[in-house]
Amino acid sequence: MLTTIRDLFRFSPSFRFGSLILLVVAILVLLSAASPYEEDKLRRKVKRNQPPAANYVFGTTSQGQDVFWTLTYAIRNTLVISSIAVVIGRGIGVVLGMVSGYLGGTFDRVTQSIVESVIVIPRLPLLILIGAILRGSMTMYSLGIMIGLLDWAYPSKRYRAQVLSLREREFTHTAIFSGMSTIKIVIREHLPFIIPFMLADVISGFLFSIGIEVTLSYLGLANLDSPTIGTMIYWGNYYQSIFVGRTWVMIAPVVAAILMVLGFYLVSVGLGEYLDPRKRLVRLQAHTDDNSEASPDDADPRKEKDV
């Protein structure tokens, strides 16, 4: 794992820049633990509608909130929602896709019929409908669960495709002949090959979840009392911050959302390039050429003396 991360930093500028952005995001999340205001008591704690200054780095809102400290909570909560959605969605996708791809037969046909039925359902309109029905009772955690339950079909097909290839390999047949059970074969033999693709897929899951959270919260369909990136944008728009000249209220969450998406996207691009077999061959060839140019015989001073 450490070797992989080292290679990613070495060969992928996208991964380096994306990791730097996500590091800044992580620092803001950690700062939420040092906030002078409690999360449920952010309102009416400071002077209202103050522009950015030394006391209030990002200014204050019409509700008497310090934008900077509210933003640290908002980023944390948005990532919590996304993490819940990714764990549920990718967890179901990995298990269902790997088992379905390995077993095949009737189980695979039935499973794929269900998966394809779920795929054709438009997720965003369905989430908006559910959010409208549950409006007022939807918590931050229920939103993450709801997103995760609708985001497992696409990943399961990708993992199934990988396992369909792996089950025809010689090591799979050897494991079958040795008497290993289906669960052990899937976990011990196939899962290590899936993990690199899973990392890239997890990042794409974060991108989807962040976008859905911001969309639903902006529409007022999430829990508006919990600070998230989407709810900050909602309240800034509700009090018409742009029209009255308090642009800092909207700039902070919008820039934070852009940076989060950009960071995850760049990391995803870097992982995609690293996992691409064609580009991996190019890197291996370049590494071989470098080693051949700096061979030990060329750098041995004793050969010059012998000559």
PDB file of C-alpha atoms in Angstrom, residues 103-233:
ATOM      1  CA  LEU A 103     -21.509 -18.071  -8.841  1.00  0.00           C
ATOM      2  CA  GLY A 104     -23.031 -17.266 -12.226  1.00  0.00           C
ATOM      3  CA  GLY A 105     -25.968 -19.341 -13.404  1.00  0.00           C
ATOM      4  CA  THR A 106     -29.500 -18.666 -12.188  1.00  0.00           C
ATOM      5  CA  PHE A 107     -28.351 -16.570  -9.229  1.00  0.00           C
ATOM      6  CA  ASP A 108     -26.403 -14.280 -11.555  1.00  0.00           C
ATOM      7  CA  ARG A 109     -29.289 -13.895 -14.009  1.00  0.00           C
ATOM      8  CA  VAL A 110     -31.791 -13.047 -11.282  1.00  0.00           C
ATOM      9  CA  THR A 111     -29.371 -10.653  -9.596  1.00  0.00           C
ATOM     10  CA  GLN A 112     -28.545  -8.861 -12.830  1.00  0.00           C
ATOM     11  CA  SER A 113     -32.234  -8.470 -13.626  1.00  0.00           C
ATOM     12  CA  ILE A 114     -32.693  -6.708 -10.280  1.00  0.00           C
ATOM     13  CA  VAL A 115     -29.571  -4.602 -10.788  1.00  0.00           C
ATOM     14  CA  GLU A 116     -30.607  -3.470 -14.257  1.00  0.00           C
ATOM     15  CA  SER A 117     -34.082  -2.632 -12.963  1.00  0.00           C
ATOM     16  CA  VAL A 118     -32.536  -0.414 -10.278  1.00  0.00           C
ATOM     17  CA  ILE A 119     -30.141   1.211 -12.759  1.00  0.00           C
ATOM     18  CA  VAL A 120     -32.942   2.501 -15.009  1.00  0.00           C
ATOM     19  CA  ILE A 121     -34.594   4.281 -12.055  1.00  0.00           C
ATOM     20  CA  PRO A 122     -33.645   8.011 -12.134  1.00  0.00           C
ATOM     21  CA  ARG A 123     -32.005   8.470  -8.766  1.00  0.00           C
ATOM     22  CA  LEU A 124     -32.113  12.236  -8.364  1.00  0.00           C
ATOM     23  CA  PRO A 125     -35.873  12.634  -9.037  1.00  0.00           C
ATOM     24  CA  LEU A 126     -36.556   9.681  -6.730  1.00  0.00           C
ATOM     25  CA  LEU A 127     -34.409  11.202  -3.976  1.00  0.00           C
ATOM     26  CA  ILE A 128     -36.199  14.538  -4.401  1.00  0.00           C
ATOM     27  CA  LEU A 129     -39.567  12.759  -4.107  1.00  0.00           C
ATOM     28  CA  ILE A 130     -38.489  10.858  -0.976  1.00  0.00           C
ATOM     29  CA  GLY A 131     -37.016  14.038   0.497  1.00  0.00           C
ATOM     30  CA  ALA A 132     -40.278  15.889  -0.115  1.00  0.00           C
ATOM     31  CA  ILE A 133     -42.257  13.111   1.578  1.00  0.00           C
ATOM     32  CA  LEU A 134     -39.907  12.903   4.570  1.00  0.00           C
ATOM     33  CA  ARG A 135     -39.345  16.641   4.798  1.00  0.00           C
ATOM     34  CA  GLY A 136     -38.945  17.677   8.408  1.00  0.00           C
ATOM     35  CA  SER A 137     -38.139  14.184   9.653  1.00  0.00           C
ATOM     36  CA  MET A 138     -35.031  13.456   7.603  1.00  0.00           C
ATOM     37  CA  THR A 139     -31.848  13.524   9.664  1.00  0.00           C
ATOM     38  CA  MET A 140     -28.280  13.743   8.476  1.00  0.00           C
ATOM     39  CA  TYR A 141     -27.829   9.995   8.964  1.00  0.00           C
ATOM     40  CA  SER A 142     -31.054   8.995   7.256  1.00  0.00           C
ATOM     41  CA  LEU A 143     -30.021  11.094   4.255  1.00  0.00           C
ATOM     42  CA  GLY A 144     -26.726   9.197   4.013  1.00  0.00           C
ATOM     43  CA  ILE A 145     -28.543   5.850   4.299  1.00  0.00           C
ATOM     44  CA  MET A 146     -31.038   6.850   1.627  1.00  0.00           C
ATOM     45  CA  ILE A 147     -28.302   7.896  -0.807  1.00  0.00           C
ATOM     46  CA  GLY A 148     -26.360   4.683  -0.156  1.00  0.00           C
ATOM     47  CA  LEU A 149     -29.392   2.455  -0.773  1.00  0.00           C
ATOM     48  CA  LEU A 150     -29.793   3.992  -4.220  1.00  0.00           C
ATOM     49  CA  ASP A 151     -26.115   3.932  -5.201  1.00  0.00           C
ATOM     50  CA  TRP A 152     -25.107   0.262  -5.300  1.00  0.00           C
ATOM     51  CA  ALA A 153     -26.284  -0.949  -8.716  1.00  0.00           C
ATOM     52  CA  TYR A 154     -23.586   0.617 -10.911  1.00  0.00           C
ATOM     53  CA  PRO A 155     -20.704  -0.483  -8.636  1.00  0.00           C
ATOM     54  CA  SER A 156     -22.010  -4.057  -8.465  1.00  0.00           C
ATOM     55  CA  LYS A 157     -21.820  -4.402 -12.249  1.00  0.00           C
ATOM     56  CA  ARG A 158     -18.226  -3.160 -12.270  1.00  0.00           C
ATOM     57  CA  TYR A 159     -17.155  -5.609  -9.568  1.00  0.00           C
ATOM     58  CA  ARG A 160     -19.037  -8.437 -11.280  1.00  0.00           C
ATOM     59  CA  ALA A 161     -17.114  -7.770 -14.501  1.00  0.00           C
ATOM     60  CA  GLN A 162     -13.807  -8.036 -12.631  1.00  0.00           C
ATOM     61  CA  VAL A 163     -14.767 -11.305 -10.932  1.00  0.00           C
ATOM     62  CA  LEU A 164     -15.991 -12.825 -14.213  1.00  0.00           C
ATOM     63  CA  SER A 165     -12.420 -12.504 -15.428  1.00  0.00           C
ATOM     64  CA  LEU A 166     -10.801 -13.673 -12.188  1.00  0.00           C
ATOM     65  CA  ARG A 167     -12.861 -16.850 -11.863  1.00  0.00           C
ATOM     66  CA  GLU A 168     -11.352 -18.198 -15.095  1.00  0.00           C
ATOM     67  CA  ARG A 169      -7.791 -17.785 -13.832  1.00  0.00           C
ATOM     68  CA  GLU A 170      -5.674 -20.761 -12.851  1.00  0.00           C
ATOM     69  CA  PHE A 171      -5.396 -19.790  -9.167  1.00  0.00           C
ATOM     70  CA  THR A 172      -9.211 -19.886  -8.882  1.00  0.00           C
ATOM     71  CA  HIS A 173      -9.337 -23.430 -10.252  1.00  0.00           C
ATOM     72  CA  THR A 174      -6.558 -24.411  -7.863  1.00  0.00           C
ATOM     73  CA  ALA A 175      -8.528 -23.002  -4.931  1.00  0.00           C
ATOM     74  CA  ILE A 176     -11.629 -24.940  -6.024  1.00  0.00           C
ATOM     75  CA  PHE A 177      -9.720 -28.196  -6.327  1.00  0.00           C
ATOM     76  CA  SER A 178      -8.195 -27.635  -2.883  1.00  0.00           C
ATOM     77  CA  GLY A 179     -11.690 -27.603  -1.366  1.00  0.00           C
ATOM     78  CA  MET A 180     -12.000 -23.909  -0.481  1.00  0.00           C
ATOM     79  CA  SER A 181     -15.539 -22.643   0.017  1.00  0.00           C
ATOM     80  CA  THR A 182     -17.110 -19.950  -2.145  1.00  0.00           C
ATOM     81  CA  ILE A 183     -16.799 -17.297   0.577  1.00  0.00           C
ATOM     82  CA  LYS A 184     -13.113 -18.026   1.133  1.00  0.00           C
ATOM     83  CA  ILE A 185     -12.358 -17.949  -2.601  1.00  0.00           C
ATOM     84  CA  VAL A 186     -14.139 -14.634  -3.045  1.00  0.00           C
ATOM     85  CA  ILE A 187     -12.489 -13.024   0.003  1.00  0.00           C
ATOM     86  CA  ARG A 188      -8.987 -14.518  -0.081  1.00  0.00           C
ATOM     87  CA  GLU A 189      -8.408 -14.977  -3.796  1.00  0.00           C
ATOM     88  CA  HIS A 190     -10.489 -12.333  -5.564  1.00  0.00           C
ATOM     89  CA  LEU A 191     -10.865  -9.439  -3.127  1.00  0.00           C
ATOM     90  CA  PRO A 192      -7.162  -8.409  -3.226  1.00  0.00           C
ATOM     91  CA  PHE A 193      -7.495  -7.849  -6.985  1.00  0.00           C
ATOM     92  CA  ILE A 194     -10.654  -5.774  -6.469  1.00  0.00           C
ATOM     93  CA  ILE A 195      -9.254  -3.422  -3.814  1.00  0.00           C
ATOM     94  CA  PRO A 196      -7.395  -1.046  -6.215  1.00  0.00           C
ATOM     95  CA  PHE A 197     -10.527  -0.613  -8.321  1.00  0.00           C
ATOM     96  CA  MET A 198     -12.568  -0.239  -5.141  1.00  0.00           C
ATOM     97  CA  LEU A 199     -10.445   2.737  -4.056  1.00  0.00           C
ATOM     98  CA  ALA A 200     -11.179   4.591  -7.292  1.00  0.00           C
ATOM     99  CA  ASP A 201     -14.845   3.645  -7.052  1.00  0.00           C
ATOM    100  CA  VAL A 202     -15.098   4.866  -3.457  1.00  0.00           C
ATOM    101  CA  ILE A 203     -13.862   8.282  -4.536  1.00  0.00           C
ATOM    102  CA  SER A 204     -16.466   8.465  -7.304  1.00  0.00           C
ATOM    103  CA  GLY A 205     -19.033   7.545  -4.637  1.00  0.00           C
ATOM    104  CA  PHE A 206     -17.958  10.564  -2.582  1.00  0.00           C
ATOM    105  CA  LEU A 207     -18.403  12.797  -5.631  1.00  0.00           C
ATOM    106  CA  PHE A 208     -21.931  11.515  -6.209  1.00  0.00           C
ATOM    107  CA  SER A 209     -22.918  11.748  -2.534  1.00  0.00           C
ATOM    108  CA  ILE A 210     -21.600  15.291  -2.107  1.00  0.00           C
ATOM    109  CA  GLY A 211     -23.507  16.416  -5.196  1.00  0.00           C
ATOM    110  CA  ILE A 212     -26.748  14.813  -3.986  1.00  0.00           C
ATOM    111  CA  GLU A 213     -26.407  16.254  -0.475  1.00  0.00           C
ATOM    112  CA  VAL A 214     -25.817  19.774  -1.788  1.00  0.00           C
ATOM    113  CA  THR A 215     -28.736  19.465  -4.228  1.00  0.00           C
ATOM    114  CA  LEU A 216     -31.270  18.164  -1.699  1.00  0.00           C
ATOM    115  CA  SER A 217     -30.201  20.618   1.006  1.00  0.00           C
ATOM    116  CA  TYR A 218     -30.289  23.548  -1.411  1.00  0.00           C
ATOM    117  CA  LEU A 219     -33.865  22.570  -2.297  1.00  0.00           C
ATOM    118  CA  GLY A 220     -34.729  22.575   1.420  1.00  0.00           C
ATOM    119  CA  LEU A 221     -35.449  18.821   1.529  1.00  0.00           C
ATOM    120  CA  ALA A 222     -32.816  17.879   4.123  1.00  0.00           C
ATOM    121  CA  ASN A 223     -32.474  18.708   7.805  1.00  0.00           C
ATOM    122  CA  LEU A 224     -31.889  22.462   7.657  1.00  0.00           C
ATOM    123  CA  ASP A 225     -30.889  22.683  11.336  1.00  0.00           C
ATOM    124  CA  SER A 226     -27.679  20.693  10.792  1.00  0.00           C
ATOM    125  CA  PRO A 227     -24.918  22.718   9.107  1.00  0.00           C
ATOM    126  CA  THR A 228     -23.811  21.165   5.813  1.00  0.00           C
ATOM    127  CA  ILE A 229     -22.470  22.650   2.592  1.00  0.00           C
ATOM    128  CA  GLY A 230     -25.948  22.474   1.104  1.00  0.00           C
ATOM    129  CA  THR A 231     -27.750  24.036   4.064  1.00  0.00           C
ATOM    130  CA  MET A 232     -25.244  26.917   4.177  1.00  0.00           C
ATOM    131  CA  ILE A 233     -26.015  27.652   0.531  1.00  0.00           C
TER     132      ILE A 233
END
